[in-house]
Coordinates of C-alpha atoms and ligand atoms in Angstrom, one line a residue:
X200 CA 0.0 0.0 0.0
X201 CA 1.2 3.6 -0.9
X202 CA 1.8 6.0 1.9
X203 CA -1.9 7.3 2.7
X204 CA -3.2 5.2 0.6
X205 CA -6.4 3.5 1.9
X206 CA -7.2 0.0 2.1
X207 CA -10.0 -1.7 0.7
X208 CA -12.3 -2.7 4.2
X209 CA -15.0 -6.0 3.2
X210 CA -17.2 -7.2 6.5
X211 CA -19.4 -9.9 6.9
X212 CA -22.1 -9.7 9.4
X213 CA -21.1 -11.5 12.2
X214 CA -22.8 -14.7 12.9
X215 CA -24.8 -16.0 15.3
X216 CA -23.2 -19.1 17.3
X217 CA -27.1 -20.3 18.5
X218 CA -26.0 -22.9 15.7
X219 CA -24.0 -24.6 13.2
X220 CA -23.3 -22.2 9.7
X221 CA -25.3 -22.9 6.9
X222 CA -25.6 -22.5 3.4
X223 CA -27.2 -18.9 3.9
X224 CA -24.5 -18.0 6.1
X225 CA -21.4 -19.4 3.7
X226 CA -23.4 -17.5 0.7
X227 CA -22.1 -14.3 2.4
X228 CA -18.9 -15.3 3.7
X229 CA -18.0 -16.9 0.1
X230 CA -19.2 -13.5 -1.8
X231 CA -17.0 -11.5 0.7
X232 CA -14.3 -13.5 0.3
X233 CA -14.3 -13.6 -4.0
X234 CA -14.6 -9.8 -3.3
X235 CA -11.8 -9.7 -1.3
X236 CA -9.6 -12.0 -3.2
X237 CA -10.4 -10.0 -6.5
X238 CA -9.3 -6.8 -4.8
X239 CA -6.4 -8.5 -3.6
X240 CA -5.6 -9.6 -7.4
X241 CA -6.0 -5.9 -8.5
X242 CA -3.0 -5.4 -6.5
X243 CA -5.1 -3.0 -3.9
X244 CA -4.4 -3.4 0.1
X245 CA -7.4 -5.3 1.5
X246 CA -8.8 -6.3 4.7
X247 CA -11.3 -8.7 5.3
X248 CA -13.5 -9.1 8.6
X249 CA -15.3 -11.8 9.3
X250 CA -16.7 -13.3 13.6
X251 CA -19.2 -14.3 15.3
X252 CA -22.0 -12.7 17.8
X253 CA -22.3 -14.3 20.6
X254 CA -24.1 -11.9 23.3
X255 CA -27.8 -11.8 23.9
X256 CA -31.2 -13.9 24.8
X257 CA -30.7 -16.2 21.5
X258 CA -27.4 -17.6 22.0
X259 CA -28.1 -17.5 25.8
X260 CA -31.2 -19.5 25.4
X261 CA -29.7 -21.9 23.5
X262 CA -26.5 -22.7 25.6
X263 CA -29.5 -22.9 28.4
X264 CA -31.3 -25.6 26.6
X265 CA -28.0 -27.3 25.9
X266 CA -26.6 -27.2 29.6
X267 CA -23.8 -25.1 29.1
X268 CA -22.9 -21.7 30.2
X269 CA -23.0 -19.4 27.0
X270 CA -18.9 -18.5 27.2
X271 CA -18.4 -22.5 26.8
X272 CA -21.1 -23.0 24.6
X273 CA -19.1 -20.0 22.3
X274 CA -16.2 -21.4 22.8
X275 CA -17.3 -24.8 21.5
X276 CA -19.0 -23.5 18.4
X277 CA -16.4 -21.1 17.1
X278 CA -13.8 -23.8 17.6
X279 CA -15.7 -27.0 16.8
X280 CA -17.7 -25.3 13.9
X281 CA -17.6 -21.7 12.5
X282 CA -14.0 -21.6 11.9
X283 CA -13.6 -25.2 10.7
X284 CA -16.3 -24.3 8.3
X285 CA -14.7 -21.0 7.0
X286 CA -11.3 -23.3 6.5
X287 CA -12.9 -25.6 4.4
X288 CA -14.4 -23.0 2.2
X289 CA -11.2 -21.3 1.7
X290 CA -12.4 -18.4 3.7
X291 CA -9.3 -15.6 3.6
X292 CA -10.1 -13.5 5.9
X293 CA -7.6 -11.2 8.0
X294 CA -9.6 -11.3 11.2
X295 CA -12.7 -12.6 12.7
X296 CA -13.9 -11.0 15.8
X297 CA -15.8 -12.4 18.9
X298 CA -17.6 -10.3 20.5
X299 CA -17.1 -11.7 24.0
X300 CA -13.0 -10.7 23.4
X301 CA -12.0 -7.9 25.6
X302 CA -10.7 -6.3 22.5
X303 CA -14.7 -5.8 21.4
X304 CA -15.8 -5.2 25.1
X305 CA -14.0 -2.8 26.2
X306 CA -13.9 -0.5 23.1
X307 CA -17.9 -0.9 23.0
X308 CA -18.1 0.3 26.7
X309 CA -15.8 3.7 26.1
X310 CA -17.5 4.4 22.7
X311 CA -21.0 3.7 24.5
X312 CA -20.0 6.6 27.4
X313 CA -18.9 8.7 24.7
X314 CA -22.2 9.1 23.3
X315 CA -23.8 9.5 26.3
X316 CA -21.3 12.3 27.2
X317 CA -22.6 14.0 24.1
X318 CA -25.9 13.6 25.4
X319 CA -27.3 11.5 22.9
X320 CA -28.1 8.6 25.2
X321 CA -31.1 9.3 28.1
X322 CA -33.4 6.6 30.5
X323 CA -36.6 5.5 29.8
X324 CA -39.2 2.5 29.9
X325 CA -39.7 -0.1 26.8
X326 CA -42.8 -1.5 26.7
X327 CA -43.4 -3.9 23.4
X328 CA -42.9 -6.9 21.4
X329 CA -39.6 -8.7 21.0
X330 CA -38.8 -11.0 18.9
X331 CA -35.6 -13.2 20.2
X332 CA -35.0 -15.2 16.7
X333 CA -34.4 -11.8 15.1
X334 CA -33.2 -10.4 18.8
X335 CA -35.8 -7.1 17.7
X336 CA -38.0 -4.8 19.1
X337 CA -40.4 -5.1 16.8
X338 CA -43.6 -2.6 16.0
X339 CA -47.0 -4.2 15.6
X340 CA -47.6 -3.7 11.7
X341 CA -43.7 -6.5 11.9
X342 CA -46.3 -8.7 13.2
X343 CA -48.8 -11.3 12.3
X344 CA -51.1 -11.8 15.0
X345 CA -48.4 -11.1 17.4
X346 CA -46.0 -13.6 15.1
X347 CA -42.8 -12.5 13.9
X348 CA -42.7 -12.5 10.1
X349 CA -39.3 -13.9 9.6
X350 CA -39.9 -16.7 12.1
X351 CA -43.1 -17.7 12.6
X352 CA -42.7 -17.5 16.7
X353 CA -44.6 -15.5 19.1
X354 CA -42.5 -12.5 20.5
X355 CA -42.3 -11.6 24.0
X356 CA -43.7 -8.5 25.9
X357 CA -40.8 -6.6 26.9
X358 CA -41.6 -3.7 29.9
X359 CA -38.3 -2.8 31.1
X360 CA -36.9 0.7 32.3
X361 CA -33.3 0.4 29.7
X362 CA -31.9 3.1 27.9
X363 CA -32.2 4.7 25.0
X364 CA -30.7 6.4 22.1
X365 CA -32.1 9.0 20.3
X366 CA -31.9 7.9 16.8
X367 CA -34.7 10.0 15.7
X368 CA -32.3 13.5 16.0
X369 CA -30.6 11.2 12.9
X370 CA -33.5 10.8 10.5
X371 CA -33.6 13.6 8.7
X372 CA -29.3 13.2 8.3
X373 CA -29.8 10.0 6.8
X374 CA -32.4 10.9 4.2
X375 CA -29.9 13.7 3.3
X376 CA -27.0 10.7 2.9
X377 CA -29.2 8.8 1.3
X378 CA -30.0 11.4 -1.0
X379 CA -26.4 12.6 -1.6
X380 CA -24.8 9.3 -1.7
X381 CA -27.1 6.8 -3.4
X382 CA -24.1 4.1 -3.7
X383 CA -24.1 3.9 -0.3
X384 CA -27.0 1.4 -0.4
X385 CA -27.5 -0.8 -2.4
X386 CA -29.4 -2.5 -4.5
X387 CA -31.4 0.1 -5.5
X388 CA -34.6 -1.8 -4.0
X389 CA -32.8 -2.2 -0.5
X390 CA -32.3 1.6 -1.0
X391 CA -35.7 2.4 -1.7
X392 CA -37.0 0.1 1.4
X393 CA -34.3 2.4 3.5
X394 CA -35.9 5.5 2.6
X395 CA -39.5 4.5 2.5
X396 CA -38.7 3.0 6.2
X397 CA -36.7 6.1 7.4
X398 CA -39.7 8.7 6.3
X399 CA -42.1 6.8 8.0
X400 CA -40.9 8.0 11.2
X401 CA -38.6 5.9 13.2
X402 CA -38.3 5.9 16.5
X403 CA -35.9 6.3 19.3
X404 CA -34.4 2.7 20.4
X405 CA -33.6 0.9 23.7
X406 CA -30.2 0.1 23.4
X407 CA -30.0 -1.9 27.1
X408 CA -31.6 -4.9 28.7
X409 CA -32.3 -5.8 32.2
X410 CA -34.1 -8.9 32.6
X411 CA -30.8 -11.1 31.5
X412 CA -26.9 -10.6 32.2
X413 CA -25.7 -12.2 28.8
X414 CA -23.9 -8.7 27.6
X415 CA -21.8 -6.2 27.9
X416 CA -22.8 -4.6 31.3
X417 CA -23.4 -0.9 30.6
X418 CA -20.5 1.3 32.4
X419 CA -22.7 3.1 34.2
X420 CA -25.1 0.9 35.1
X421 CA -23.9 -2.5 35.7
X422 CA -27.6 -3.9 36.2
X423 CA -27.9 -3.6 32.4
X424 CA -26.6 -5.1 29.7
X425 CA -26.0 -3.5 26.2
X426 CA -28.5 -4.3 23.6
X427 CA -26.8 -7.0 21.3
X428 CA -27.3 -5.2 18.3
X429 CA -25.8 -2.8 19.1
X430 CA -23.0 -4.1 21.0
X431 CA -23.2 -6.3 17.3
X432 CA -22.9 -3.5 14.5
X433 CA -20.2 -2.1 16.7
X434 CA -17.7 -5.2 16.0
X435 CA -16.9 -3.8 12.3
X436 CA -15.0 -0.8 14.0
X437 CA -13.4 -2.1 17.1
X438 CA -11.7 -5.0 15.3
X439 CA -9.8 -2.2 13.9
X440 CA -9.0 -0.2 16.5
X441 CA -11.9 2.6 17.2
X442 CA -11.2 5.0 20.1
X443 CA -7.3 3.7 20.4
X444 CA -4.6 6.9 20.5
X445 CA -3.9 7.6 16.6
X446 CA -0.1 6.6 17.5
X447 CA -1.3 3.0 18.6
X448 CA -1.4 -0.2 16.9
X449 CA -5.2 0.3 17.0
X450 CA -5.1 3.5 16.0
X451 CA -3.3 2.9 12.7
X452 CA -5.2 0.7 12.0
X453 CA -7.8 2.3 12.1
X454 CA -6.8 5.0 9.9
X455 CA -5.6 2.8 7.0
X456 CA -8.7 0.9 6.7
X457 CA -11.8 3.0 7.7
X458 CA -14.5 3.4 6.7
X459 CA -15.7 0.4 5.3
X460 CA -15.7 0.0 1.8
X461 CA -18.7 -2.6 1.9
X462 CA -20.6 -3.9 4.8
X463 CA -22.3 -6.9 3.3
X464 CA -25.3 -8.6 4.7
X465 CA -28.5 -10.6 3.8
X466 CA -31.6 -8.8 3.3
X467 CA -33.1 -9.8 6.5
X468 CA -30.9 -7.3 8.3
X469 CA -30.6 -4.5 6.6
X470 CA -32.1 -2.0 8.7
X471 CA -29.8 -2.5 11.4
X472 CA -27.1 -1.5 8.9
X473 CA -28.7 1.2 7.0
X474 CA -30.3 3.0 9.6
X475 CA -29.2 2.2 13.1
X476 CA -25.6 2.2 12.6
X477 CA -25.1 5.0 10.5
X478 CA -26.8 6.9 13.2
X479 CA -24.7 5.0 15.7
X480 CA -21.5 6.8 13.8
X481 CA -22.8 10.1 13.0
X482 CA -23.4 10.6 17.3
X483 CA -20.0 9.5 17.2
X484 CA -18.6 12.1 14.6
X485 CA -16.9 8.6 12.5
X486 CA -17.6 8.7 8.9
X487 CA -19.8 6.1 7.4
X488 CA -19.3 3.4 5.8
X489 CA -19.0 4.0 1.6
X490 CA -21.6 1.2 1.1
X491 CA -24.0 -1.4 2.8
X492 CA -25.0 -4.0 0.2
X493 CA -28.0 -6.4 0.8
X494 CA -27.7 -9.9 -1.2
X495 CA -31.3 -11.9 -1.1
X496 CA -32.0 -15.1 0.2
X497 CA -31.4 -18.5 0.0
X498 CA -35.1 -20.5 -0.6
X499 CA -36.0 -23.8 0.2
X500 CA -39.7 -24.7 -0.6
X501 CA -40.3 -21.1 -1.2
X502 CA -39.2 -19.5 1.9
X503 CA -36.2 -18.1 3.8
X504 CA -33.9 -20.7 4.4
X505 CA -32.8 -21.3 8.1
X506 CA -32.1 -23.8 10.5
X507 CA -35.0 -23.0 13.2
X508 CA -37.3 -24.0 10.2
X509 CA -35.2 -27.3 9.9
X510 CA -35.1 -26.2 6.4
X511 CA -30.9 -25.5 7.1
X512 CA -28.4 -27.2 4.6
X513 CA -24.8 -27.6 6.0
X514 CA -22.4 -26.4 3.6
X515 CA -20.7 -29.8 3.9
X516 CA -23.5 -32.0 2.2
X517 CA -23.1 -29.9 -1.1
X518 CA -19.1 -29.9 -0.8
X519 CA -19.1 -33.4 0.0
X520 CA -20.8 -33.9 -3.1
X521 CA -19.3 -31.3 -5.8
X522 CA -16.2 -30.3 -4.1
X523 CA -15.9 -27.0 -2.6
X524 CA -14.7 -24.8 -5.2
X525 CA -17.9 -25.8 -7.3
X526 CA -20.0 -24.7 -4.4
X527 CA -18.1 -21.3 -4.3
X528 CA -18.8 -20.8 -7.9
X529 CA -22.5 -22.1 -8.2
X530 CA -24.5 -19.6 -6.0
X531 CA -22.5 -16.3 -7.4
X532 CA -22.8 -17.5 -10.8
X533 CA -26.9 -19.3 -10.5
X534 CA -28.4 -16.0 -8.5
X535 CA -28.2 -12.3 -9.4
X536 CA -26.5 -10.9 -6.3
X537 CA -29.4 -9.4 -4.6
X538 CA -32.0 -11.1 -6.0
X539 CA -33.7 -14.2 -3.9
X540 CA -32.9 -17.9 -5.3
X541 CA -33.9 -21.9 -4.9
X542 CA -31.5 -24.0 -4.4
X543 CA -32.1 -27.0 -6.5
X544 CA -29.8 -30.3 -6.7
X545 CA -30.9 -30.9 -10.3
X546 CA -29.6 -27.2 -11.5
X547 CA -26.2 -27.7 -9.4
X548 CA -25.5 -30.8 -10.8
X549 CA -26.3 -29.8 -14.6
X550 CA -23.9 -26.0 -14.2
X551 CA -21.8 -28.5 -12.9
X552 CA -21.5 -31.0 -15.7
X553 CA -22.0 -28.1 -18.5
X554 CA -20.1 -25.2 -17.7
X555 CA -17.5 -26.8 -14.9
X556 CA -16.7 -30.4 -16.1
X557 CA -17.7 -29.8 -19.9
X558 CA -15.8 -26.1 -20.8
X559 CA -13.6 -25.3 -18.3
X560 CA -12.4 -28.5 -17.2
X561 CA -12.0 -30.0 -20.1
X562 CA -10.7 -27.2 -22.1
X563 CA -7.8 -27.6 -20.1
X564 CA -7.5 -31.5 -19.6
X565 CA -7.7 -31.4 -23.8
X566 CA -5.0 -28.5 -24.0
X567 CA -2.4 -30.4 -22.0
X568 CA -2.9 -33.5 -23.5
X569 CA -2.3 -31.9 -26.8
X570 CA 0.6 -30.1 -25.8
X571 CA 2.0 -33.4 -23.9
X572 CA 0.8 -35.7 -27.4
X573 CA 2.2 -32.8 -30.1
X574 CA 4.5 -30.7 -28.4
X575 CA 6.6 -33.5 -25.7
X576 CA 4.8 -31.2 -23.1
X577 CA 6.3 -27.8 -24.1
X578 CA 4.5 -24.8 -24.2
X579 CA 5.1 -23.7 -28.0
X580 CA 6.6 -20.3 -28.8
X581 CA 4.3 -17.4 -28.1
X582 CA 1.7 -16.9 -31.2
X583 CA -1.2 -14.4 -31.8
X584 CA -4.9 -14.6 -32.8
X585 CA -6.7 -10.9 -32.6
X586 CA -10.0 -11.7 -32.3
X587 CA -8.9 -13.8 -28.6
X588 CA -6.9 -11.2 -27.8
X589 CA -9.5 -8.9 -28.2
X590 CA -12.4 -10.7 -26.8
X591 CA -10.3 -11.0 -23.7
X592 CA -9.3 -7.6 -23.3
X593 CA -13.5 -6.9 -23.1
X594 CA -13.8 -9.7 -21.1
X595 CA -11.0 -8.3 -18.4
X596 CA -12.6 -5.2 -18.2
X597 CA -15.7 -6.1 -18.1
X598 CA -15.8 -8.5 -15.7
X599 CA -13.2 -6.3 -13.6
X600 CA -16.2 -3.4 -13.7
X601 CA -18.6 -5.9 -12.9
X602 CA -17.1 -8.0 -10.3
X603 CA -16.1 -4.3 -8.3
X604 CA -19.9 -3.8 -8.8
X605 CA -20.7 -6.3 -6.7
X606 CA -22.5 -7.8 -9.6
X607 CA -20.8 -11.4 -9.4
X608 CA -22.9 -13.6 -11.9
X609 CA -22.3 -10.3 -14.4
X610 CA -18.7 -11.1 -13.9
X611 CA -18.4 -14.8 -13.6
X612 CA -21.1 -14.3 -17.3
X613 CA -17.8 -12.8 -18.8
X614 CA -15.6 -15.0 -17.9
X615 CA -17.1 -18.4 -18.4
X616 CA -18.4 -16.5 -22.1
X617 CA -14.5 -16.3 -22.6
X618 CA -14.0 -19.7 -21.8
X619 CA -17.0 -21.2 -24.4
X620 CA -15.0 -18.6 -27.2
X621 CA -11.8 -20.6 -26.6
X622 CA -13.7 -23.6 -26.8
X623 CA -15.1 -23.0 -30.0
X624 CA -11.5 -21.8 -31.1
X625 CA -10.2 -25.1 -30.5
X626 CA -13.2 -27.2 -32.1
X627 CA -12.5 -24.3 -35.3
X628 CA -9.2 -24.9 -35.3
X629 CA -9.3 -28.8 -35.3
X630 CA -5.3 -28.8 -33.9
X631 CA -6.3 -32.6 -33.9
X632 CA -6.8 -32.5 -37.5
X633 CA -3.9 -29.9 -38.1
X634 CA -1.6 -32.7 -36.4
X635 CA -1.9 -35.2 -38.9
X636 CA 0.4 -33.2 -41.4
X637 CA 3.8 -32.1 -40.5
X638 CA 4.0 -29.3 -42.4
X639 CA 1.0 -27.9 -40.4
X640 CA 3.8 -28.2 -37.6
X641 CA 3.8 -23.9 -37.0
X642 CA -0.3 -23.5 -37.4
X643 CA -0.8 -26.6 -34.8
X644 CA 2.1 -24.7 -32.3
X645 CA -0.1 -21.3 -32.9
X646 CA -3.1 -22.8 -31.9
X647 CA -1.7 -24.8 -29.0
X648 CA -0.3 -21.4 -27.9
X649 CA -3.4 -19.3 -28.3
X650 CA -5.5 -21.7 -26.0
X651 CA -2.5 -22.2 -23.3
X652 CA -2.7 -18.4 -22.9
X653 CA -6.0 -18.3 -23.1
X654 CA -6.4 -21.1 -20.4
X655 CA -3.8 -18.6 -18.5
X656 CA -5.8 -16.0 -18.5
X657 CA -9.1 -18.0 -17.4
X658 CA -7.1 -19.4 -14.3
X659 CA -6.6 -15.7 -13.6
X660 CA -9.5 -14.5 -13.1
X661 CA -11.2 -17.4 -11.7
X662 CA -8.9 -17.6 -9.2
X663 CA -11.0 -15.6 -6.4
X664 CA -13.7 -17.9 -7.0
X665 CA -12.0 -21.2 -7.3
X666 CA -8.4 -20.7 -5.8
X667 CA -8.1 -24.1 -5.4
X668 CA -8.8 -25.6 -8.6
X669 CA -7.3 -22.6 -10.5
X670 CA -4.3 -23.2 -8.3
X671 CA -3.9 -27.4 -10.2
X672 CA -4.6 -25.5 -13.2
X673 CA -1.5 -23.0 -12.7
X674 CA 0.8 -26.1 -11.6
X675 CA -0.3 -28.4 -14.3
X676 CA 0.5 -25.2 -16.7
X677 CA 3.8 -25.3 -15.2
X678 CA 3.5 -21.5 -14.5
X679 CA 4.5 -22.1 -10.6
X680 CA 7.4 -22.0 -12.0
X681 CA 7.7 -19.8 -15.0
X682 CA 5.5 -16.8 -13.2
X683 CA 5.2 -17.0 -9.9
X684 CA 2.0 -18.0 -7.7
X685 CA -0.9 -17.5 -9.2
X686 CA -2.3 -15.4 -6.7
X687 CA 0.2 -12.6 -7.9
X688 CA -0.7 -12.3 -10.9
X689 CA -3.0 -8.8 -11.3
X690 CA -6.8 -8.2 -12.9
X691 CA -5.1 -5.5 -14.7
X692 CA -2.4 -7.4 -16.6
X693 CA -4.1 -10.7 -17.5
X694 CA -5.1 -9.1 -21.4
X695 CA -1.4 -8.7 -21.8
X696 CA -0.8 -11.4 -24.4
X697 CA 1.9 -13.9 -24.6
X698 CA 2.7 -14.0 -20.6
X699 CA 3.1 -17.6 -20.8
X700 CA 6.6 -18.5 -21.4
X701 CA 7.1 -21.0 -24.4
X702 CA 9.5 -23.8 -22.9
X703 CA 7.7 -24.3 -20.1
X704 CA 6.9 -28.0 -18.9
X705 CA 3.0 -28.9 -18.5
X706 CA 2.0 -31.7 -16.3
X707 CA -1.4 -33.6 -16.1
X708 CA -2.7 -32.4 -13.2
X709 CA -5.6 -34.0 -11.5
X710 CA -8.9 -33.8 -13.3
X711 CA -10.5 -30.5 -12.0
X712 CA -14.0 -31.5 -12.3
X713 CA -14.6 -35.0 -12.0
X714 CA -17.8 -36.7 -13.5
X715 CA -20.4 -36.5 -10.9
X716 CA -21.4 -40.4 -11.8
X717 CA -17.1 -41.2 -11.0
X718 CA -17.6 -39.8 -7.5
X719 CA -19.0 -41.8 -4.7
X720 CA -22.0 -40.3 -2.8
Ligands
MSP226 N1 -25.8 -11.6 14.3 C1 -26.6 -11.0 13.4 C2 -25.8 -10.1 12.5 C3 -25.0 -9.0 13.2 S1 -24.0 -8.1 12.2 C4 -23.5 -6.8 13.1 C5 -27.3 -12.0 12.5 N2 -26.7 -13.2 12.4 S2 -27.2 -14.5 11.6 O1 -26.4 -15.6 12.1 O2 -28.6 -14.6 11.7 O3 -26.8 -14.3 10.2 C6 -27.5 -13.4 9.3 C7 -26.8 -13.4 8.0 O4 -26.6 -14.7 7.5 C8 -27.7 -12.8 6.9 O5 -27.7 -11.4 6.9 C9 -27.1 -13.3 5.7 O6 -25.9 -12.7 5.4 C10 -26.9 -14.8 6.1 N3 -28.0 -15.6 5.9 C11 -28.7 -16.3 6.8 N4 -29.7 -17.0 6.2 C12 -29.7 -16.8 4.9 C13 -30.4 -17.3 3.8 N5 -31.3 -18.2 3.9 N6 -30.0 -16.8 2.6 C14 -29.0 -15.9 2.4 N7 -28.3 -15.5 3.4 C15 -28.6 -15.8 4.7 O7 -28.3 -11.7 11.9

């Protein structure tokens, strides 16, 4: 990173350890994480957050049930089964926070007296409905006859004396942002919702609770614990330092990554992130974040995926089956980024086979057997073909402006377009055909040359979404060797033509995408 220069700041929301991740929960992590790695790739300094939440009645209900006290019950799950999970998805991130680490505590607790210092936090009585699934105060027009929407359970009467914040004073501020700044939420529907919400007339919110002890206790009133959200929505600055002297570790950190770039979440909680929190950071004189960006939902049978309506898929039953990198690439590429989708077996299984197994994999199983069978396994010397060249210099950029957009199935559209025009290249081309007669020897080296490069330049940029896989690819290219990992090579480079050096070796790798009938269920 250049001096000043800022880095590029990706969160996740932080998950819920009441349970086991599921495939809702890896949708976000994955898209933050091809983000990231795509950043990365454009050469940009990038830091990617990623944690759990662990205060409040959900998580402490559920340890309850279980028999064990909530810190153990954390414990376990992180350990056992968040970050396991993240590990076998490939999950890059650069920290993941806990919000029962001292770290998060304590920088919650000074930031909390701050506001209160300015006056923006007073005492008063809640009296209404809670929902503890969404772990919300909830109005009566959330409900349907007294049933949360998003859960289907009854919520509890709350009448507590707590306090409050005054997040109404910050209405009219955020339709102003809002206004000014329309990139900072998006879709444009998710923006809309915002506004529509936010000129209804919000309310001021209760940001303690008395009636459990699972939270951070408020400083000045020890009885009362700190509403988890907002203890929650807080984690995406302390992990980085907020409050610490400038001069600190904290504090530089803080400078070089905020604000945010993107605070990614599901649909489902959008409001916390597009209304409370900016609020939140405008008490606290912090700038906002530059976007929030609300993907839809996973369906099964219709509805919200989640594991309270035993409707929950483990990411493991889909890698078990098509390998992880498959997963990774199937719900950025089969759902528009902020749209809702199904999740069907039957269309995994035939993107899988048709544009996994069939053109990318093997495209490149085909090349290197050529090149082993025509060329004793050399890359040839470097040729040219202008109409590749050019058709991947739009597909660089345009799946560069695309991906950066968060619109992932726009990108991975590009790329995997790019990989059928090779494909028909090759089938054009016949280098089969072209073999049979030695004097074809320089037209068969060209063409053998053209798709190597080509194949190159696909490994590229599919490498944030399937680094492993693209990372056989690279080896079996033998461009380890020749041009360094893989993960160095930059977005903004791979049109450059001819990076593969002729004379390198080119191994058969293992088969990238195996047929789905070869592997064992
Ligand atoms: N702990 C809060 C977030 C606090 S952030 C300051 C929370 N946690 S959660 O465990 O319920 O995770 C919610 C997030 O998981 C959603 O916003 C979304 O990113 C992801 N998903 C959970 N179920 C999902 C689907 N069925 N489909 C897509 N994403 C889903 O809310």
């Amino acid at each position: 990173m250049s001096a000043g220069s800022k880095s590029f700041y990706l969160t996740t929301p932080i998950y819920y350890v009441n349970d086991a991740p599921h495939i809702g929960h890896a949708y976000t992590t994955v898209a933050g994480d091809v983000l990231t790695r795509w950043h990365r790739q454009r050469g940009e300094s990038v830091w990617f957050l990623t944690g759990t939440d662990e205060h409040g009645q959900k998580v402490l209900n559920t340890a309850n049930s279980s028999g064990a006290s909530p810190q153990d019950w954390c414990d376990r799950l992180v350990d056992t089964s968040w970050k396991p999970t993240w590990a076998s998805l490939n999950i890059a991130y650069d920290d993941f926070i806990r919000t029962t680490e001292p770290r998060h505590m304590e920088r919650v607790q000074s930031f909390l007296t701050g506001l209160k210092d300015q006056g923006h936090i007073y005492s008063g009585r809640y009296e209404g409905p809670y929902c503890i699934g969404c772990e919300e105060f909830k109005l009566p027009t959330d409900l349907d006859d007294g049933r949360c929407k998003v859960h289907g359970t009854l919520a509890e009467l709350v009448s507590e004396e707590n306090w409050f914040f005054r997040l109404s004073a910050f209405i009219p501020q955020l339709l102003q942002h809002y206004r000014d700044h329309p990139e900072a939420c998006e879709p444009t529907s998710a923006r809309n919702e915002v506004i529509s919400f936010l000129e209804s007339g919000v309310q001021d919110l209760s940001i303690s609770r008395s009636s459990f002890d699972w939270g951070i206790p408020v400083p000045w009133d020890t009885k009362q614990v700190i509403y988890v959200w907002f203890d929650a929505l807080l984690n995406y600055a302390t992990a980085v330092g907020l409050g610490d002297p400038v001069d600190s570790v904290g504090g530089k950190k803080f400078a070089e990554v905020w604000p945010p770039d993107v605070n990614l979440v599901g649909k489902d909680i959008l409001r916390f992130h597009a209304v409370i929190w900016p609020a939140m950071l405008m008490a606290a004189n912090l700038p906002l974040p530059k976007k929030v960006f609300a993907h839809g939902w996973l369906l099964v049978g219709g509805e919200k995926m989640s594991k309270s309506k035993l409707t929950g898929i483990a990411p493991s039953d889909i890698t078990d089956h098509f390998g992880v990198d498959a997963f990774r690439y199937y719900f950025l590429r089969a759902i528009p980024f902020g749209t809702d989708g199904s999740f069907s077996w039957e269309d995994m299984g035939a993107r899988y086979t048709s544009e996994l197994a069939n053109d990318f994999g093997n495209l490149a199983s085909r090349l290197i057997a050529m090149i082993e069978k025509y060329c004793d396994g050399v890359i040839p010397a470097v040729a040219n073909d202008e109409i590749l060249q050019d058709a991947l210099s739009g597909t660089v950029s345009n799946a560069d402006t695309t991906i950066v957009a968060l619109d992932f199935q726009g990108g991975i559209n590009a790329i995997m377009e790019f990989c059928k025009r090779v494909n028909g290249y090759v089938t054009e081309k016949a280098p089969w055909v072209l073999a049979k007669n030695s004097a074809n020897k320089s037209e068969l080296d060209a063409v053998l040359y053209n798709t190597a490069d080509s194949i190159r330049a696909l490994a590229v940029l599919l490498h944030p979404v399937m680094p492993a896989t693209t990372e056989i690819l690279w080896a079996s290219l033998g461009a380890d060797e020749s041009m360094g990992p893989i993960s160095a090579q930059r977005i903004g480079d791979v049109a450059r033509w001819g990076q593969l050096p002729p004379g390198s070796k080119v191994t058969k790798g293992a088969v990238l995408f195996p047929r789905l009938e070869d592997k064992a269920l």
